[in-house]
Every structure is written in C-alpha cells, then in structure tokens.
CSV table of C-alpha atoms in Angstrom, one decimal:
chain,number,residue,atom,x,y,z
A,217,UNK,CA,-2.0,30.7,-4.9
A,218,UNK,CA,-1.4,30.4,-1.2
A,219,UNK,CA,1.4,29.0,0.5
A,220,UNK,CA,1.4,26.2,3.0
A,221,UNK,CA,1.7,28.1,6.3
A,222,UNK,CA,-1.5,30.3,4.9
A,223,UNK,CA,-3.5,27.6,4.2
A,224,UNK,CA,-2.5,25.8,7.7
A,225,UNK,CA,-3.4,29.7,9.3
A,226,UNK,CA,-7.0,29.4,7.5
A,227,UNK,CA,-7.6,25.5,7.7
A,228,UNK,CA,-5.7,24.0,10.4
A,229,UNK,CA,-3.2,21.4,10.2
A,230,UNK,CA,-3.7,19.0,7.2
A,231,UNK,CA,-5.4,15.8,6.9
A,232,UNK,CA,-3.0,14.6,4.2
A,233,UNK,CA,-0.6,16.2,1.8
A,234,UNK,CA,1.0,15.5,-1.4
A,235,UNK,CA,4.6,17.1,-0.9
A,236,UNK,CA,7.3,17.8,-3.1
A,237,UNK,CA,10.1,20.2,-4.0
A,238,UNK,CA,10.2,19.6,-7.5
A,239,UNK,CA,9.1,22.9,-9.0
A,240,UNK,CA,7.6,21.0,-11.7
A,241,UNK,CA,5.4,18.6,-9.2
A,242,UNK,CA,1.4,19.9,-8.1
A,243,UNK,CA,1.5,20.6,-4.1
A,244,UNK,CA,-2.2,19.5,-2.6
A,245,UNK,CA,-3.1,19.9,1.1
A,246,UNK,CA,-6.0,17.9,2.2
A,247,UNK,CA,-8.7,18.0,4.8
A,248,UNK,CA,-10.8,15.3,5.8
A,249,UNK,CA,-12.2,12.4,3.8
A,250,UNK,CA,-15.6,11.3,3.1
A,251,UNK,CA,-15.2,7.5,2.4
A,252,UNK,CA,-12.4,4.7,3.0
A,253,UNK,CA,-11.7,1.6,1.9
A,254,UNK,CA,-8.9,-0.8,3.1
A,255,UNK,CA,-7.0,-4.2,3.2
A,256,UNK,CA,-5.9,-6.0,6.4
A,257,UNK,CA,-5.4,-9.5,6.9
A,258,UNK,CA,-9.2,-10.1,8.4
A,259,UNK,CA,-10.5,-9.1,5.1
A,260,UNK,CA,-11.7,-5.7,3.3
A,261,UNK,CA,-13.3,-3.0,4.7
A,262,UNK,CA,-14.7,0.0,3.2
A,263,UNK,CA,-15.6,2.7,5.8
A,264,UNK,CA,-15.0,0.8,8.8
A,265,UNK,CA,-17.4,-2.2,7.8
A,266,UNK,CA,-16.2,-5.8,6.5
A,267,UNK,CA,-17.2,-6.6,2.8
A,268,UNK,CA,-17.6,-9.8,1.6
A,269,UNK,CA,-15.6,-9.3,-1.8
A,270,UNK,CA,-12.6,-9.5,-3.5
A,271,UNK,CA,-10.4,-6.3,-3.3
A,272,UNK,CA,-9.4,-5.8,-6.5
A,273,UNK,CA,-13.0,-5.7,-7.4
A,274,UNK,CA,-14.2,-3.6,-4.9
A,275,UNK,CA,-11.0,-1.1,-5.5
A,276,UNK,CA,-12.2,-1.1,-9.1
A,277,UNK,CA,-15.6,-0.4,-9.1
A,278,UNK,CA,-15.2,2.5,-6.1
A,279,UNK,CA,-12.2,4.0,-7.9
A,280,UNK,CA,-14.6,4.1,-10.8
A,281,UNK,CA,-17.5,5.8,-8.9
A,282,UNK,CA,-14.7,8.4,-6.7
A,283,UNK,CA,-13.4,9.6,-9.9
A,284,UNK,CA,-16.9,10.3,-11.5
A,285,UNK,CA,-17.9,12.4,-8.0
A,286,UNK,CA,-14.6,14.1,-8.0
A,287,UNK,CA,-14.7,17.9,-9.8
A,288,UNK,CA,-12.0,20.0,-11.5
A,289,UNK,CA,-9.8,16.6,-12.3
A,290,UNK,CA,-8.3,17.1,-9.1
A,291,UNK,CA,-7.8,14.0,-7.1
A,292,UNK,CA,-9.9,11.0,-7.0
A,293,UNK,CA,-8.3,9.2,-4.1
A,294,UNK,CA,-4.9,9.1,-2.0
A,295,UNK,CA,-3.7,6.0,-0.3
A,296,UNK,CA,-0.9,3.6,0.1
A,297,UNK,CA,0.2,0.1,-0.5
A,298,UNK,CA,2.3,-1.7,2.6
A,299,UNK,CA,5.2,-3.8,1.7
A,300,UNK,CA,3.0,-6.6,2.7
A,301,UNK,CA,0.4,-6.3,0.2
A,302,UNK,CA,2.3,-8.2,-1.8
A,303,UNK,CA,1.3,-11.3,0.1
A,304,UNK,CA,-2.2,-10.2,-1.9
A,305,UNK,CA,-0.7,-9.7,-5.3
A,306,UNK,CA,1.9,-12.2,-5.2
A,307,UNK,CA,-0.9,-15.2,-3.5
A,308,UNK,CA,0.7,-18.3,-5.4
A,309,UNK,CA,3.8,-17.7,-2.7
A,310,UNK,CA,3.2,-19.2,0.9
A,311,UNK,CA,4.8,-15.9,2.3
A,312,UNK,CA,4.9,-16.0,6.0
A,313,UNK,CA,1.8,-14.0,7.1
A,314,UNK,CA,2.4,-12.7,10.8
A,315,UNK,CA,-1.5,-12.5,12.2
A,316,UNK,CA,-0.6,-10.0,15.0
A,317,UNK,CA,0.7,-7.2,12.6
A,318,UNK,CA,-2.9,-5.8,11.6
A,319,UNK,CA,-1.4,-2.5,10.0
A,320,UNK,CA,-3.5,-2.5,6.6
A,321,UNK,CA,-2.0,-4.1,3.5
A,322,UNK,CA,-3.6,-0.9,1.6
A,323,UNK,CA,-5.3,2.1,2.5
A,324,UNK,CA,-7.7,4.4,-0.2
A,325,UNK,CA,-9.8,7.3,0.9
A,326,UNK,CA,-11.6,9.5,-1.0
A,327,UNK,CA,-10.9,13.7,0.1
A,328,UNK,CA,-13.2,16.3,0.7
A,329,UNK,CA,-11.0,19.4,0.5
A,330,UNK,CA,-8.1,19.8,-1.6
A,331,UNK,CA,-6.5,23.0,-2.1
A,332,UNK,CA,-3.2,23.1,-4.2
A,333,UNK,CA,-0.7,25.3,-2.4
A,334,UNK,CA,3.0,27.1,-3.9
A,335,UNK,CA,6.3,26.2,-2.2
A,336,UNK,CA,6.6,29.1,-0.7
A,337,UNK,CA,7.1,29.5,2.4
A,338,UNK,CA,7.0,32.3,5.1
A,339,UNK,CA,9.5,31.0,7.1
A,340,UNK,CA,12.5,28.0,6.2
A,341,UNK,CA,14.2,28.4,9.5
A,342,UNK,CA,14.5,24.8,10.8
A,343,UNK,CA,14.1,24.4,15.1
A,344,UNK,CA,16.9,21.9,15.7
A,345,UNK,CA,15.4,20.9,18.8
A,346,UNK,CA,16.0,17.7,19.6
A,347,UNK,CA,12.8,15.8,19.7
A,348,UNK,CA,13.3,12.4,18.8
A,349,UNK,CA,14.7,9.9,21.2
A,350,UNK,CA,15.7,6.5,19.6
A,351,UNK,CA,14.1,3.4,21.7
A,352,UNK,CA,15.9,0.5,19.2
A,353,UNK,CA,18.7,1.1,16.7
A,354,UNK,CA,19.2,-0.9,13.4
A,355,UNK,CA,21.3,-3.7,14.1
A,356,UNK,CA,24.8,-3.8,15.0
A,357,UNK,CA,27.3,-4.4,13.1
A,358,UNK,CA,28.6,-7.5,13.9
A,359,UNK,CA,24.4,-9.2,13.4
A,360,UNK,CA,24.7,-6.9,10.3
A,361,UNK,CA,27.5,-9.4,8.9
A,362,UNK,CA,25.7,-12.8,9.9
A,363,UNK,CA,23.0,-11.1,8.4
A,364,UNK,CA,25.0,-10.6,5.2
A,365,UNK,CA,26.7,-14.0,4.9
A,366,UNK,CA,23.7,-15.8,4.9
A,367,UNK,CA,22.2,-13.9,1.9
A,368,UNK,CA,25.5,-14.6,0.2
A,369,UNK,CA,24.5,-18.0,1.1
A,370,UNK,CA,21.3,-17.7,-1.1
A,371,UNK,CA,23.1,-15.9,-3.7
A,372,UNK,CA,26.3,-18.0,-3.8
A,373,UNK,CA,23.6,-20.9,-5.2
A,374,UNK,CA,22.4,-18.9,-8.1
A,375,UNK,CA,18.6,-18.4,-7.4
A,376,UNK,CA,19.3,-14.7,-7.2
A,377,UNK,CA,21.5,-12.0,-7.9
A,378,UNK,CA,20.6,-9.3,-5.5
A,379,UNK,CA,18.7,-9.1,-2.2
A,380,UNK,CA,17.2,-6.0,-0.4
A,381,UNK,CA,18.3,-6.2,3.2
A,382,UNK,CA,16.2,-4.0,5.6
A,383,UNK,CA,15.5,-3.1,9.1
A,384,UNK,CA,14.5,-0.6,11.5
A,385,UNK,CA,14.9,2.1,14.1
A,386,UNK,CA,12.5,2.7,17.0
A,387,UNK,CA,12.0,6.2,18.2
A,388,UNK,CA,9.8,8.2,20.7
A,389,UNK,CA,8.8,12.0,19.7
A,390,UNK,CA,8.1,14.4,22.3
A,391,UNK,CA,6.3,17.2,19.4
A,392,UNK,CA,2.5,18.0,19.9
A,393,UNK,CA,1.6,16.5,16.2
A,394,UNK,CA,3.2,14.0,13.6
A,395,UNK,CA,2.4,17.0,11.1
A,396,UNK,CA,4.2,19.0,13.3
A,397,UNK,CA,7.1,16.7,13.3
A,398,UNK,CA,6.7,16.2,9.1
A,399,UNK,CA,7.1,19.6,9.0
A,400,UNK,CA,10.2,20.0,10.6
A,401,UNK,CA,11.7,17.1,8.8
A,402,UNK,CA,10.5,18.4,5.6
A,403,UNK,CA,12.5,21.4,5.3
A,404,UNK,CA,15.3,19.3,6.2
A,405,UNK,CA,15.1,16.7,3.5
A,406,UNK,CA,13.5,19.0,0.6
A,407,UNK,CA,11.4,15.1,-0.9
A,408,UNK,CA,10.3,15.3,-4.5
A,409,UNK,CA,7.8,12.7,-3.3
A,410,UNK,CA,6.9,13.8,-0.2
A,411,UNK,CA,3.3,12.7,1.5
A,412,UNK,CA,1.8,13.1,5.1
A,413,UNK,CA,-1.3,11.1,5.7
A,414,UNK,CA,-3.1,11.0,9.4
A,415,UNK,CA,-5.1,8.4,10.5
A,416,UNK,CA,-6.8,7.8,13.9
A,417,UNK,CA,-4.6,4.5,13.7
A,418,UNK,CA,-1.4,5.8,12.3
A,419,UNK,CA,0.6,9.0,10.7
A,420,UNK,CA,2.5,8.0,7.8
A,421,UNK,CA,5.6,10.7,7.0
A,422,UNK,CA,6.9,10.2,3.7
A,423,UNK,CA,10.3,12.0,2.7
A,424,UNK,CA,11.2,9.9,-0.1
A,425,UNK,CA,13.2,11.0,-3.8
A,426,UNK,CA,12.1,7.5,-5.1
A,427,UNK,CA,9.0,7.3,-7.8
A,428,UNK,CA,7.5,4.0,-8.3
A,429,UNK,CA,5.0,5.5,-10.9
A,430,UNK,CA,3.8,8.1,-12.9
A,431,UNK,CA,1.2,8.5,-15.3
A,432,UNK,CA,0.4,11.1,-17.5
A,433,UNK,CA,-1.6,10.9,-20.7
A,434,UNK,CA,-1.0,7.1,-21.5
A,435,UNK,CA,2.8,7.8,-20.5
A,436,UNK,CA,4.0,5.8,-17.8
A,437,UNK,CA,7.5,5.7,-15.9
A,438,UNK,CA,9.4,4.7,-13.0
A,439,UNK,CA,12.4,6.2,-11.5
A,440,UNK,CA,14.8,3.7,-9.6
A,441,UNK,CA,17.5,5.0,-7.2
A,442,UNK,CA,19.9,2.3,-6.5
A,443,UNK,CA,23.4,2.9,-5.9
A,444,UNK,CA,24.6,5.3,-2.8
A,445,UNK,CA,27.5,7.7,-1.0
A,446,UNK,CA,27.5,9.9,1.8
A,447,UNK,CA,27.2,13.9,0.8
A,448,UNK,CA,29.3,16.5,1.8
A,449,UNK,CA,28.5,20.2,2.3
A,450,UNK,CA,32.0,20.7,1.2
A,451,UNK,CA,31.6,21.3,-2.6
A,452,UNK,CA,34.9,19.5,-3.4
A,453,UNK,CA,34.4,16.6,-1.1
A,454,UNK,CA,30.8,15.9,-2.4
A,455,UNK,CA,32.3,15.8,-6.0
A,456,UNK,CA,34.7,13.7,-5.0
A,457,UNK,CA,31.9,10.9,-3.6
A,458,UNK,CA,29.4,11.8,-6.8
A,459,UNK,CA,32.9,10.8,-8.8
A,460,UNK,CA,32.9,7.7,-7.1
A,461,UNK,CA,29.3,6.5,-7.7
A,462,UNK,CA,29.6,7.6,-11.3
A,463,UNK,CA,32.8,5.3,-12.1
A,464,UNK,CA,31.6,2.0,-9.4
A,465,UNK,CA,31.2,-0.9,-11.5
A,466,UNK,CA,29.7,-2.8,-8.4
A,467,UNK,CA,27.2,0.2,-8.2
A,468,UNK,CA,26.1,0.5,-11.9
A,469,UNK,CA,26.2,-3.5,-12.5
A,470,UNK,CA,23.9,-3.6,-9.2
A,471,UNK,CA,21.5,-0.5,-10.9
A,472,UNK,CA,21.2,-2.1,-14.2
A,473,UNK,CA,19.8,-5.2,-12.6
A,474,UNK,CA,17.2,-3.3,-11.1
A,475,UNK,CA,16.5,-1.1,-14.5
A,476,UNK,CA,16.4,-4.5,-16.2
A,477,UNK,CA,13.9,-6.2,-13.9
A,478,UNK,CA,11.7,-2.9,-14.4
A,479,UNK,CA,11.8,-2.6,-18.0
A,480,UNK,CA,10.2,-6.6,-17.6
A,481,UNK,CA,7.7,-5.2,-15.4
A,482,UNK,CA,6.5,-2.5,-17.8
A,483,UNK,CA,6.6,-4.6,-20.6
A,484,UNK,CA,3.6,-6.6,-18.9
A,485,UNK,CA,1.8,-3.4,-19.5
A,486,UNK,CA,3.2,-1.3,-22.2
A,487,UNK,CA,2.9,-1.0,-25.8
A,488,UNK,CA,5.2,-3.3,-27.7
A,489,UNK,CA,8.8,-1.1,-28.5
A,490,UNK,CA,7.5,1.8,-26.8
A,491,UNK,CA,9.9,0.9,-23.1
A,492,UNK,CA,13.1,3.5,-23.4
A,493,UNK,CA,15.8,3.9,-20.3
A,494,UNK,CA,16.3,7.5,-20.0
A,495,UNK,CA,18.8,9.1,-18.2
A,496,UNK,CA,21.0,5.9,-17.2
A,497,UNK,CA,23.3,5.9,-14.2
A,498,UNK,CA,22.4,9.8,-13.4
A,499,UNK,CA,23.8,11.0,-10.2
A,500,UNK,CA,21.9,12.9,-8.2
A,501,UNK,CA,22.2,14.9,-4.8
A,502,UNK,CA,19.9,15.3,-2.1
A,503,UNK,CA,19.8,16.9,1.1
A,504,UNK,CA,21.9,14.0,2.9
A,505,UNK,CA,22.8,11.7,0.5
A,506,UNK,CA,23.9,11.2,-3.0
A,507,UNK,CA,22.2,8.3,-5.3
A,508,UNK,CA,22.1,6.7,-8.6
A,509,UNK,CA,19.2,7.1,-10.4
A,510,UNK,CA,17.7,6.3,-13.9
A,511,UNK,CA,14.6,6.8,-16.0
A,512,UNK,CA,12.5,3.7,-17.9
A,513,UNK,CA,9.5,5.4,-19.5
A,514,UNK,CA,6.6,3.3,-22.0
A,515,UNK,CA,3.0,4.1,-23.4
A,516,UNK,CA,0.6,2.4,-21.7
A,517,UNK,CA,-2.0,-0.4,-23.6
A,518,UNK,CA,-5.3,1.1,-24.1
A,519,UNK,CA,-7.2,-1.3,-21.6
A,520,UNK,CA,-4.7,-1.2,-18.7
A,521,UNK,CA,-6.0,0.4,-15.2
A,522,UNK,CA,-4.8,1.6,-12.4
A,523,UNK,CA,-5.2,-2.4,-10.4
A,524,UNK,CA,-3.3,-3.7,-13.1
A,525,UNK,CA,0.0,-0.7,-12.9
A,526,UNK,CA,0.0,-1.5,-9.6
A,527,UNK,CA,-0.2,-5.5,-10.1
A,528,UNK,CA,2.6,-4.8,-12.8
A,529,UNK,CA,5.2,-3.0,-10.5
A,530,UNK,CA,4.3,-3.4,-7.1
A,531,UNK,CA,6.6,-3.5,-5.0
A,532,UNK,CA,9.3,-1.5,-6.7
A,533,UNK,CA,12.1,-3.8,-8.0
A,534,UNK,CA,14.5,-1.3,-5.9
A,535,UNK,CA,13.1,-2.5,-2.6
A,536,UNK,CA,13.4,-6.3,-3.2
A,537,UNK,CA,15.9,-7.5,-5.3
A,538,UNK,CA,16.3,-9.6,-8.1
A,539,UNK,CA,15.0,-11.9,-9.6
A,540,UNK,CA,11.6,-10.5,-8.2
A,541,UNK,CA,9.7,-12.7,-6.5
A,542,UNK,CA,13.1,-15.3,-5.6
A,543,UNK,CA,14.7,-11.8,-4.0
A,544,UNK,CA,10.9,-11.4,-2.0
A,545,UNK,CA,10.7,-15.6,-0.9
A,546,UNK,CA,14.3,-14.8,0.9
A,547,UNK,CA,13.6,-11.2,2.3
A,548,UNK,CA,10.2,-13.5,4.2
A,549,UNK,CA,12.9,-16.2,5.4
A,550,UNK,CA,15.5,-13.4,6.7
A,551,UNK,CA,13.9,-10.4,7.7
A,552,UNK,CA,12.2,-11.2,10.9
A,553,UNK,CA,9.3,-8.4,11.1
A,554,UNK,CA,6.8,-7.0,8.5
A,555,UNK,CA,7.9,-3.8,6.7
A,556,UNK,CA,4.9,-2.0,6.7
A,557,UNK,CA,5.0,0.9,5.2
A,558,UNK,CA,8.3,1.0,4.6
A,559,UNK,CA,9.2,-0.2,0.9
A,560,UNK,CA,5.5,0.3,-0.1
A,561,UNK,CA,4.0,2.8,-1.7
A,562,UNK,CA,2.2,5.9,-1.3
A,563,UNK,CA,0.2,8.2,-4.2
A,564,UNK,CA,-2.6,9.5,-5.7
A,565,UNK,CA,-4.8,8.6,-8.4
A,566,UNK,CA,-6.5,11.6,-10.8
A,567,UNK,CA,-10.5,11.3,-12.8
A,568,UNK,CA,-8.2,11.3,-15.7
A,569,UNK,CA,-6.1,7.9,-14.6
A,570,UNK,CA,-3.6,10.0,-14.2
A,571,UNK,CA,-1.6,9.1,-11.3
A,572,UNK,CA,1.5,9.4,-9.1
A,573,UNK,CA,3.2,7.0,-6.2
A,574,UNK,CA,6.4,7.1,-4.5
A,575,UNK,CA,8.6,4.1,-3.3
A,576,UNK,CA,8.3,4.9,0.5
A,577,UNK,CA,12.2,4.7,1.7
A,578,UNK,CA,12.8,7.8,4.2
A,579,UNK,CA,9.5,7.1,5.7
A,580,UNK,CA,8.3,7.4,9.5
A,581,UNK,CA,5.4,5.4,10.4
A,582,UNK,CA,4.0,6.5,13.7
A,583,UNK,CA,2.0,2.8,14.8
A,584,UNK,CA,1.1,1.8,18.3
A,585,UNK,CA,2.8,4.9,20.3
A,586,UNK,CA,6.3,4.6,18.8
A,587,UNK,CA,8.1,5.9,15.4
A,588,UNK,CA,9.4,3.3,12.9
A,589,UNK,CA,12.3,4.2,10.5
A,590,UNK,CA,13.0,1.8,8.0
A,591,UNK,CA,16.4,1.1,6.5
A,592,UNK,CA,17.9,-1.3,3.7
A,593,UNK,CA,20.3,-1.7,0.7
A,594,UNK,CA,21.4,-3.5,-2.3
A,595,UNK,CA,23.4,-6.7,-1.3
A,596,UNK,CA,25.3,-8.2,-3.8
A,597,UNK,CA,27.8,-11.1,-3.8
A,598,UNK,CA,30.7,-8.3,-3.7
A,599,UNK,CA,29.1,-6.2,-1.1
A,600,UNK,CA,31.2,-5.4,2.1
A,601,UNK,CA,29.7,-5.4,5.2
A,602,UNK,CA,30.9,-3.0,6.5
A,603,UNK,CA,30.1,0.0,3.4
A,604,UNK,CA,27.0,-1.5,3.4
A,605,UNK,CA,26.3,-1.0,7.1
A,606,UNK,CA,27.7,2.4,7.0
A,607,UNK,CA,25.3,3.1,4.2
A,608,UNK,CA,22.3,2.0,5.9
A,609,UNK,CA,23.6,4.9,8.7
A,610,UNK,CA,23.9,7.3,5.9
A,611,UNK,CA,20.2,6.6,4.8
A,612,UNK,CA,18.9,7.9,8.3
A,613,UNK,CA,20.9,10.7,8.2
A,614,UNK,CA,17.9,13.0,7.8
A,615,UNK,CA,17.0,12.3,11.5
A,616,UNK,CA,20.1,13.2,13.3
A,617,UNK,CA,19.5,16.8,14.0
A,618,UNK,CA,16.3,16.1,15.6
A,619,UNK,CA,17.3,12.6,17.6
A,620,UNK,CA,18.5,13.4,21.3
C-alpha cells in the first residue's frame, strides 16, 4: 500500500481525506467528486441546483442510490454537518437564524477516486515557518468573565447544569494551499479523526481526537472528551497534570453529565439493555493537550438509518451542554456568531451503513479569505474564569508554532 506523499507524487494534492493516526483506523485519500448535495438556509441543493423537497428525504433516497453505485464497500459518501444544522433537526426551537451566514448547514458528495493509503511517511520533519498571522483573538479575559457570570446566571436558576462556551480566532495564511497548510498541522497534532475536505467555497481542516459516531456491524458508539490540562514534554510534569484530571471531582462530575446525556441519546436508537459505558474517566494524551475521555457503546435497532443516528446524536452532547437542547437555547442567546463548522461534524458513510464522524473541535475553516479557529469549554457553576480561559488557550495550542 502506498503512502501519502506517493499517492500525492502520482495524483496531486487530494480532494478530501479521511485522516487518522490510529493504527487501527482505514486512511482514504480522495479525488474529485461526481455529485453533491447540500443544506443552506435558501433551501436544498443537489449539484448546484435548488430542489423542492425535504432534506431528510432527499438525503435518504440519494444515500440509498450512492451506496448501490459505490464498489468494493469502500465509501459511499463524505460530508459534514455545521453546528447550525441543528436549527434543521431541532425546528420546534425558534433558534436565531442569522440570514447572512450562508455556509451550508450540511454538505454530502459522492467520490470518484478513493485510494486507501499507510501512515507512512517519507518525511515527518515539520517546517516551523511561521505562516499564520492571527487577525482576531478569542476574547479577553476580562469579556471572558462577563461572559461567564451570565451563564452562571442561567445555571444559578436550575434550567441547566452545564453550558458549552465558545468562540473564535481569526487568522490569515500566507501557504500556497489549505492541503498544504493541513499537512503541516497534521504531523503536528497526530488526529485520530482527522479530515481535509476542499471546496471551491471553503477548505475545512479537521484535527480533532473527538468521535461522535461509529458504526460497525450493528455496533454503535460514541467517544466524549470532556475534562482538560495542559501537557508537558517533561515526562514527570505531564504525569503530574494527567494526576490531576484523574482525581478532579469538578472534572469527572462535569464528564459524567455528558456520558449521561449520551447514553439518553443512544437509547433513542439502541436495543433495549444493550447501552454499556466503557472505559470511564480514561485519561488520555495528545500532542498538546491531555483530556478525559470515555466510551458508551449499544447495538443498533434493526430499522434505524443513517438520518435517524444522526437525528439521535447530533450535535454531540460534549459541544453543548446539558440538558441538551436548554444548554443549545442559551449558547443562541450568548454566543453572538454562528459556529459553523466548528462543533459539527465531519464523516463518512460506507454501502454497508457502516460509518464514521468526528466532533469537529481543533478545526480550521478557511471561509471568505480568512481562517476561523474555534474554541470552547465546559462551564459549570464551580468553573473559574480564569482555568477556564487559560484552557480555551491550551486548546489552540496546536497553532502556535506556525502563527507569526
């Protein structure tokens, strides 16, 4: 099997790819694709042309035809979910729906070439050239708090119990290609759920650890990461903060909220008694960060499809909060711009229904000449604004060698 920089040698730089560093995880790289089919708030579109029907009908019956024309049980068809597409799925809310922002709510195409490539590599030097220039940082600190005090405001009345608090850097790249820039920032952050997908509109660069879904025979899970601390390339030190996460109260009481609100969410599609929690409270380390993550695994009901996983857990309980759809009602009233991407998903979906998407946190959007960076956390009535602030930091960390 041939190796990324081979195939990029042959091919040329790759429409989309399906990234990780797991060992265990399939690599794909892609080149063009024959149809599309998207949301945006003027309606659907399926390549390029308005359609007067329902998405989730017209998602199910070309999903249905994609997989049949698709060979070797390879992949039927990539795309990604924005933040905002829960406006669609969640449409009893009155969700403020900013009409300017027409990034799509989803995105589906269907590939022409896929060829699965090994992870290795002929080169993992990294250029540290500093290519990114940073037009707007997150917040400062002292907003941050306001910011804070008036969720504690919401949570101090009892609707909720935790909201995700987000926002964004702005940044300018000077590097000839966004696949150019993923793949600089790829052997940085080593993703297990790593995706690149171009678009004559937009690049999206996915470095995320976080799975929303899997599916694999009629087995389904979901992986949250909540809980956080910096890493250290220091052995000692980085023990020291994976010590700390491990024995944090605030940190496990704030994860088991979010494993809680999942196992709900799969039991809307899962076999009665079959929902387990594997792995709870594991720490684990990544390039930049260290994070709490846990497993919550079921067997699937015969008739569920692919519309209805996503309807089930979409968006990840991780990103928003809980209660659900209380935690998304307050991230409309205080986050003042639309996430796109960032907190949505990104995948694939296999002939078989088989099927994979991340939760797309360490995720570049390149939109309308600029680079967006998302950023958010966990706030609790106990947080501290100022760990939490210095967290969000922390989660951009993977930037910093290349920012000027």
């Amino acid at each position: 099997m041939q190796n990324l920089d081979e195939l990029i040698q042959t091919y040329g730089e790759p429409d989309i790819l399906i990234d990780s560093f797991n060992k265990d995880e399939k690599r794909y790289a892609i080149w063009g694709y024959a149809e599309s089919l998207y949301l945006n708030r003027e309606g659907v579109y399926h390549n390029g042309k308005l359609v007067d029907e329902d998405f989730s009908n017209i998602f199910r019956n070309i999903l249905k035809r994609w997989k049949k024309e698709q060979k070797n049980n390879q992949i039927a068809t990539v795309g990604f979910l924005s933040y905002e597409f829960k406006d669609y799925i969640y449409n009893h809310i009155d969700f403020n729906k900013d009409k300017n922002n027409n990034f799509p709510l989803c995105w589906f195409c269907k590939p022409k070439k896929i060829i699965e490539y090994s992870l290795n590599s002929n080169h993992n030097d990294i250029n540290d050239e500093h290519c990114l220039e940073v037009l707007k940082d997150i917040i400062p600190l002292e907003k941050y708090k306001l910011k804070i005090n008036e969720i504690k405001n919401y949570l101090k009345s009892g609707d909720v119990y935790q909201i995700n608090f987000t926002d964004k850097k702005l940044l300018r790249s000077n590097v000839n290609s966004a696949f150019e820039l993923y793949s600089k920032l790829r052997l940085l952050a080593k993703p297990l759920e790593g995706i690149f997908i171009k678009n004559n509109d937009f690049d999206i660069l996915s470095l995320s650890p976080e799975s929303l879904v899997k599916v694999k025979n009629g087995k389904i899970e979901t992986s949250p990461i909540k809980g956080t601390r910096p890493y250290s390339k220091d052995t000692k030190v980085n023990e020291e903060f994976k010590n700390q996460l491990q024995n944090s109260e605030k940190d496990k009481a704030e994860h088991l909220m979010i494993v809680d609100l999942l196992r709900n969410d799969l039991g809307k599609i899962c076999k009665m008694n079959s929902i387990k929690v594997e792995d709870l409270y594991q720490i684990k380390t990544f390039k930049t960060i260290n994070h709490m993550v846990s497993k919550i695994i079921g067997k699937l009901n015969s008739n569920v499809d692919e519309f209805e996983i996503i309807k089930a857990l979409f968006p990840g309980g991780s990103i928003t909060g809980a209660p659900k759809e209380s935690a998304m009602k307050i991230i409309d009233a205080i986050e003042s711009k639309p996430r796109n991407i960032y907190t949505g998903s990104i995948g694939y979906i296999k002939p078989n229904g088989d099927m994979s998407f991340n939760i797309s946190i360490r995720t570049l959007l390149n939109y309308k000449n600029q680079y967006e960076y998302g950023i958010g956390g966990g706030i609790v009535w106990d947080s501290d604004e100022n760990d939490e602030w210095n967290e969000a930091q922390h989660k951009s960390k993977i930037l910093s060698s290349l920012i000027k």
